[in-house]
PDB file of C-alpha atoms in Angstrom:
ATOM      1  CA  MET A   1      -4.627-176.582 -25.494  1.00  0.00           C
ATOM      2  CA  PRO A   2      -7.145-177.729 -28.252  1.00  0.00           C
ATOM      3  CA  ARG A   3      -9.293-180.748 -28.096  1.00  0.00           C
ATOM      4  CA  TRP A   4      -7.188-182.451 -31.234  1.00  0.00           C
ATOM      5  CA  GLU A   5      -3.906-182.009 -29.721  1.00  0.00           C
ATOM      6  CA  GLN A   6      -5.162-183.953 -26.427  1.00  0.00           C
ATOM      7  CA  LEU A   7      -5.864-186.988 -28.647  1.00  0.00           C
ATOM      8  CA  VAL A   8      -3.071-189.499 -28.108  1.00  0.00           C
ATOM      9  CA  PRO A   9      -2.592-192.419 -30.482  1.00  0.00           C
ATOM     10  CA  LEU A  10      -4.280-195.798 -29.035  1.00  0.00           C
ATOM     11  CA  GLN A  11      -1.889-198.129 -27.257  1.00  0.00           C
ATOM     12  CA  ILE A  12      -2.397-201.319 -29.177  1.00  0.00           C
ATOM     13  CA  SER A  13      -0.061-204.206 -29.743  1.00  0.00           C
ATOM     14  CA  ARG A  14       2.550-203.717 -32.788  1.00  0.00           C
ATOM     15  CA  GLU A  15       1.248-206.692 -34.448  1.00  0.00           C
ATOM     16  CA  ALA A  16      -2.225-205.616 -34.322  1.00  0.00           C
ATOM     17  CA  LEU A  17      -0.817-202.093 -35.266  1.00  0.00           C
ATOM     18  CA  ILE A  18       0.580-203.727 -38.568  1.00  0.00           C
ATOM     19  CA  ARG A  19      -2.386-205.422 -39.360  1.00  0.00           C
ATOM     20  CA  PHE A  20      -4.927-202.585 -38.899  1.00  0.00           C
ATOM     21  CA  ALA A  21      -2.589-200.174 -40.854  1.00  0.00           C
ATOM     22  CA  ALA A  22      -2.224-202.956 -43.815  1.00  0.00           C
ATOM     23  CA  PHE A  23      -5.992-203.139 -44.047  1.00  0.00           C
ATOM     24  CA  PHE A  24      -6.762-199.308 -43.862  1.00  0.00           C
ATOM     25  CA  ASP A  25      -3.930-198.793 -46.719  1.00  0.00           C
ATOM     26  CA  ALA A  26      -5.708-201.487 -48.928  1.00  0.00           C
ATOM     27  CA  GLU A  27      -9.269-200.825 -48.218  1.00  0.00           C
ATOM     28  CA  GLY A  28      -9.695-197.654 -46.327  1.00  0.00           C
ATOM     29  CA  TYR A  29     -10.384-193.628 -47.310  1.00  0.00           C
ATOM     30  CA  VAL A  30      -9.412-190.445 -45.821  1.00  0.00           C
ATOM     31  CA  CYS A  31     -11.544-187.634 -47.209  1.00  0.00           C
ATOM     32  CA  ILE A  32     -12.510-184.008 -46.187  1.00  0.00           C
ATOM     33  CA  LEU A  33     -16.201-183.480 -46.611  1.00  0.00           C
ATOM     34  CA  ARG A  34     -17.777-180.318 -47.154  1.00  0.00           C
ATOM     35  CA  THR A  35     -21.009-180.959 -45.324  1.00  0.00           C
ATOM     36  CA  LYS A  36     -22.850-177.763 -45.166  1.00  0.00           C
ATOM     37  CA  PRO A  37     -22.437-174.992 -47.754  1.00  0.00           C
ATOM     38  CA  PRO A  38     -22.177-171.124 -46.683  1.00  0.00           C
ATOM     39  CA  THR A  39     -25.393-169.383 -45.745  1.00  0.00           C
ATOM     40  CA  LYS A  40     -26.334-166.288 -44.471  1.00  0.00           C
ATOM     41  CA  ARG A  41     -26.274-167.304 -40.976  1.00  0.00           C
ATOM     42  CA  ARG A  42     -23.319-169.368 -41.484  1.00  0.00           C
ATOM     43  CA  PRO A  43     -21.092-167.479 -43.918  1.00  0.00           C
ATOM     44  CA  THR A  44     -18.145-170.084 -43.780  1.00  0.00           C
ATOM     45  CA  PRO A  45     -18.525-173.593 -45.338  1.00  0.00           C
ATOM     46  CA  LYS A  46     -18.460-176.696 -42.944  1.00  0.00           C
ATOM     47  CA  TYR A  47     -16.028-179.460 -43.946  1.00  0.00           C
ATOM     48  CA  GLU A  48     -15.626-182.484 -41.897  1.00  0.00           C
ATOM     49  CA  LEU A  49     -12.587-184.950 -41.908  1.00  0.00           C
ATOM     50  CA  ARG A  50     -13.853-188.641 -42.111  1.00  0.00           C
ATOM     51  CA  VAL A  51     -12.125-192.161 -42.390  1.00  0.00           C
ATOM     52  CA  GLY A  52     -13.473-195.586 -43.187  1.00  0.00           C
ATOM     53  CA  MET A  53     -13.439-198.670 -44.937  1.00  0.00           C
ATOM     54  CA  THR A  54     -15.972-200.982 -46.670  1.00  0.00           C
ATOM     55  CA  MET A  55     -15.468-204.732 -47.116  1.00  0.00           C
ATOM     56  CA  THR A  56     -17.316-207.848 -47.387  1.00  0.00           C
ATOM     57  CA  HIS A  57     -15.165-209.499 -44.352  1.00  0.00           C
ATOM     58  CA  GLN A  58     -17.406-208.390 -41.452  1.00  0.00           C
ATOM     59  CA  ALA A  59     -14.734-209.163 -38.538  1.00  0.00           C
ATOM     60  CA  THR A  60     -12.346-206.882 -40.060  1.00  0.00           C
ATOM     61  CA  VAL A  61     -14.684-204.132 -40.169  1.00  0.00           C
ATOM     62  CA  ARG A  62     -15.714-204.875 -36.603  1.00  0.00           C
ATOM     63  CA  GLY A  63     -12.396-204.754 -35.452  1.00  0.00           C
ATOM     64  CA  PHE A  64     -11.796-201.406 -36.682  1.00  0.00           C
ATOM     65  CA  PHE A  65     -15.338-200.173 -35.139  1.00  0.00           C
ATOM     66  CA  GLU A  66     -14.564-201.863 -31.650  1.00  0.00           C
ATOM     67  CA  THR A  67     -10.952-200.442 -31.704  1.00  0.00           C
ATOM     68  CA  PHE A  68     -11.376-196.945 -32.995  1.00  0.00           C
ATOM     69  CA  GLY A  69     -14.990-196.076 -32.404  1.00  0.00           C
ATOM     70  CA  GLY A  70     -17.303-194.504 -34.816  1.00  0.00           C
ATOM     71  CA  HIS A  71     -20.049-196.132 -36.780  1.00  0.00           C
ATOM     72  CA  MET A  72     -20.471-199.169 -38.632  1.00  0.00           C
ATOM     73  CA  SER A  73     -23.370-200.371 -40.901  1.00  0.00           C
ATOM     74  CA  PHE A  74     -23.483-202.452 -43.920  1.00  0.00           C
ATOM     75  CA  ASP A  75     -24.549-201.744 -47.704  1.00  0.00           C
ATOM     76  CA  ARG A  76     -27.368-204.179 -49.455  1.00  0.00           C
ATOM     77  CA  ARG A  77     -27.323-202.014 -52.630  1.00  0.00           C
ATOM     78  CA  ARG A  78     -24.544-204.266 -54.322  1.00  0.00           C
ATOM     79  CA  PRO A  79     -24.910-207.978 -55.256  1.00  0.00           C
ATOM     80  CA  LYS A  80     -22.627-208.815 -52.335  1.00  0.00           C
ATOM     81  CA  LEU A  81     -23.394-207.673 -49.038  1.00  0.00           C
ATOM     82  CA  LYS A  82     -20.773-204.831 -47.805  1.00  0.00           C
ATOM     83  CA  TYR A  83     -20.010-203.817 -44.356  1.00  0.00           C
ATOM     84  CA  VAL A  84     -18.923-200.148 -43.625  1.00  0.00           C
ATOM     85  CA  TRP A  85     -17.060-198.490 -40.752  1.00  0.00           C
ATOM     86  CA  GLN A  86     -16.822-194.706 -40.573  1.00  0.00           C
ATOM     87  CA  ALA A  87     -15.522-192.379 -37.819  1.00  0.00           C
ATOM     88  CA  GLY A  88     -15.283-188.452 -38.153  1.00  0.00           C
ATOM     89  CA  GLN A  89     -13.243-185.506 -36.992  1.00  0.00           C
ATOM     90  CA  LEU A  90     -11.705-186.495 -33.627  1.00  0.00           C
ATOM     91  CA  LEU A  91     -12.132-189.977 -33.728  1.00  0.00           C
ATOM     92  CA  ALA A  92     -10.763-190.129 -37.650  1.00  0.00           C
ATOM     93  CA  LEU A  93      -7.577-188.073 -36.351  1.00  0.00           C
ATOM     94  CA  ARG A  94      -6.969-190.598 -33.382  1.00  0.00           C
ATOM     95  CA  CYS A  95      -7.346-193.585 -35.839  1.00  0.00           C
ATOM     96  CA  LEU A  96      -4.838-191.819 -38.068  1.00  0.00           C
ATOM     97  CA  ASN A  97      -2.438-190.977 -35.351  1.00  0.00           C
ATOM     98  CA  THR A  98      -2.427-194.338 -34.166  1.00  0.00           C
ATOM     99  CA  LEU A  99      -2.042-195.915 -37.523  1.00  0.00           C
ATOM    100  CA  ALA A 100       0.530-193.433 -38.901  1.00  0.00           C
ATOM    101  CA  PRO A 101       3.660-194.917 -38.336  1.00  0.00           C
ATOM    102  CA  GLU A 102       2.746-198.052 -40.283  1.00  0.00           C
ATOM    103  CA  LEU A 103       0.888-196.443 -43.177  1.00  0.00           C
ATOM    104  CA  THR A 104       2.519-196.350 -46.449  1.00  0.00           C
ATOM    105  CA  ILE A 105      -0.081-195.466 -49.101  1.00  0.00           C
ATOM    106  CA  LYS A 106      -2.445-193.142 -47.023  1.00  0.00           C
ATOM    107  CA  ARG A 107       0.609-191.588 -45.184  1.00  0.00           C
ATOM    108  CA  ARG A 108       0.313-188.242 -47.035  1.00  0.00           C
ATOM    109  CA  GLN A 109      -3.548-188.166 -46.425  1.00  0.00           C
ATOM    110  CA  ALA A 110      -3.011-188.606 -43.049  1.00  0.00           C
ATOM    111  CA  GLU A 111      -0.439-185.703 -42.812  1.00  0.00           C
ATOM    112  CA  ILE A 112      -3.007-183.595 -44.495  1.00  0.00           C
ATOM    113  CA  ALA A 113      -5.709-184.579 -42.314  1.00  0.00           C
ATOM    114  CA  ALA A 114      -3.424-183.590 -39.441  1.00  0.00           C
ATOM    115  CA  ARG A 115      -2.899-180.119 -40.703  1.00  0.00           C
ATOM    116  CA  PHE A 116      -6.900-179.783 -41.669  1.00  0.00           C
ATOM    117  CA  MET A 117      -7.361-180.427 -37.940  1.00  0.00           C
ATOM    118  CA  ALA A 118      -4.998-177.863 -36.732  1.00  0.00           C
ATOM    119  CA  THR A 119      -7.169-175.296 -38.256  1.00  0.00           C
ATOM    120  CA  PHE A 120     -10.018-176.081 -35.646  1.00  0.00           C
ATOM    121  CA  THR A 121      -8.183-174.897 -32.677  1.00  0.00           C
ATOM    122  CA  ASP A 122     -10.288-173.464 -29.809  1.00  0.00           C
ATOM    123  CA  ALA A 123      -8.981-170.048 -30.631  1.00  0.00           C
ATOM    124  CA  ASN A 124     -10.409-170.467 -34.134  1.00  0.00           C
ATOM    125  CA  ARG A 125     -14.093-171.209 -32.799  1.00  0.00           C
ATOM    126  CA  ARG A 126     -16.353-168.155 -33.620  1.00  0.00           C
ATOM    127  CA  GLY A 127     -19.889-167.771 -32.767  1.00  0.00           C
ATOM    128  CA  ARG A 128     -22.705-168.518 -35.222  1.00  0.00           C
ATOM    129  CA  GLY A 129     -22.702-166.312 -38.011  1.00  0.00           C
ATOM    130  CA  VAL A 130     -19.154-164.991 -37.583  1.00  0.00           C
ATOM    131  CA  PRO A 131     -17.104-165.586 -40.591  1.00  0.00           C
ATOM    132  CA  LEU A 132     -13.660-167.568 -40.298  1.00  0.00           C
ATOM    133  CA  GLU A 133     -10.768-165.441 -40.657  1.00  0.00           C
ATOM    134  CA  PRO A 134     -10.017-165.632 -44.331  1.00  0.00           C
ATOM    135  CA  HIS A 135      -6.182-167.182 -43.964  1.00  0.00           C
ATOM    136  CA  LEU A 136      -7.774-170.110 -42.330  1.00  0.00           C
ATOM    137  CA  LEU A 137     -10.393-170.695 -44.749  1.00  0.00           C
ATOM    138  CA  ARG A 138      -7.721-170.339 -47.339  1.00  0.00           C
ATOM    139  CA  GLU A 139      -5.695-172.976 -45.398  1.00  0.00           C
ATOM    140  CA  ARG A 140      -8.750-175.200 -45.275  1.00  0.00           C
ATOM    141  CA  LEU A 141      -9.488-175.011 -49.128  1.00  0.00           C
ATOM    142  CA  ARG A 142      -6.316-175.441 -49.971  1.00  0.00           C
ATOM    143  CA  LEU A 143      -5.920-178.816 -47.801  1.00  0.00           C
ATOM    144  CA  VAL A 144      -9.225-180.020 -49.037  1.00  0.00           C
ATOM    145  CA  GLU A 145      -7.944-179.578 -52.619  1.00  0.00           C
ATOM    146  CA  GLN A 146      -4.668-181.520 -51.586  1.00  0.00           C
ATOM    147  CA  MET A 147      -6.730-184.206 -50.227  1.00  0.00           C
ATOM    148  CA  SER A 148      -8.841-184.475 -53.250  1.00  0.00           C
ATOM    149  CA  ALA A 149      -6.055-184.478 -55.696  1.00  0.00           C
ATOM    150  CA  LEU A 150      -4.727-187.353 -53.746  1.00  0.00           C
ATOM    151  CA  ASN A 151      -7.671-189.206 -53.483  1.00  0.00           C
ATOM    152  CA  ASP A 152      -8.578-188.718 -57.048  1.00  0.00           C
ATOM    153  CA  SER A 153      -5.400-189.355 -58.504  1.00  0.00           C
ATOM    154  CA  HIS A 154      -5.577-192.946 -59.710  1.00  0.00           C
ATOM    155  CA  TRP A 155      -9.113-192.517 -61.164  1.00  0.00           C
ATOM    156  CA  HIS A 156      -8.082-189.444 -63.140  1.00  0.00           C
ATOM    157  CA  ARG A 157      -5.291-191.652 -64.950  1.00  0.00           C
ATOM    158  CA  LYS A 158      -8.026-194.258 -65.529  1.00  0.00           C
ATOM    159  CA  ARG A 159     -10.239-191.809 -67.095  1.00  0.00           C
ATOM    160  CA  LEU A 160      -7.447-190.477 -69.159  1.00  0.00           C
ATOM    161  CA  ALA A 161      -6.364-193.982 -70.652  1.00  0.00           C
ATOM    162  CA  ALA A 162      -9.862-194.417 -71.254  1.00  0.00           C
ATOM    163  CA  LYS A 163     -10.513-191.514 -73.250  1.00  0.00           C
ATOM    164  CA  LYS A 164      -7.310-192.200 -75.339  1.00  0.00           C
ATOM    165  CA  ALA A 165      -8.614-195.667 -76.007  1.00  0.00           C
ATOM    166  CA  ASN A 166     -11.695-194.416 -77.218  1.00  0.00           C
ATOM    167  CA  ARG A 167     -10.411-191.813 -79.457  1.00  0.00           C
ATOM    168  CA  PRO A 168     -10.733-192.353 -83.223  1.00  0.00           C
ATOM    169  CA  LYS A 169      -7.399-193.207 -84.967  1.00  0.00           C
TER     170      LYS A 169
END
């Protein structure tokens, strides 16, 4: 059985689950990043599932860090200090599996993330330099595109609206 299937959702109270899911729906993100491009030694690009959130309220971000694990830091580049929580691959999937029953806005991203992680079964692992089977690579790329389209949909609409507004009449 692959490691990702052994991850059971965390057992947290219903009230905490609803609160975490609401914060994650509002402020969190789910993405699939290409962390390494293909090379001669590794002909398949490396992709990674990542979840996280950025907020000015430290206690909320710390709650995610203490409950789901991952990494917590802060961002001083902005005028107001922002706290950042991130989790990758298995921790990200466990977080999404835990929050999934209460997610509304990010439910589709959570479903895509689960299907993406299903392509990382132990049977699919290859040695260094051995390319991934073509059908698995196609599936991963399809899921990356779906996730990207979901994540960029509202930004795309805003760009189109801005272009229309700036168009000469």
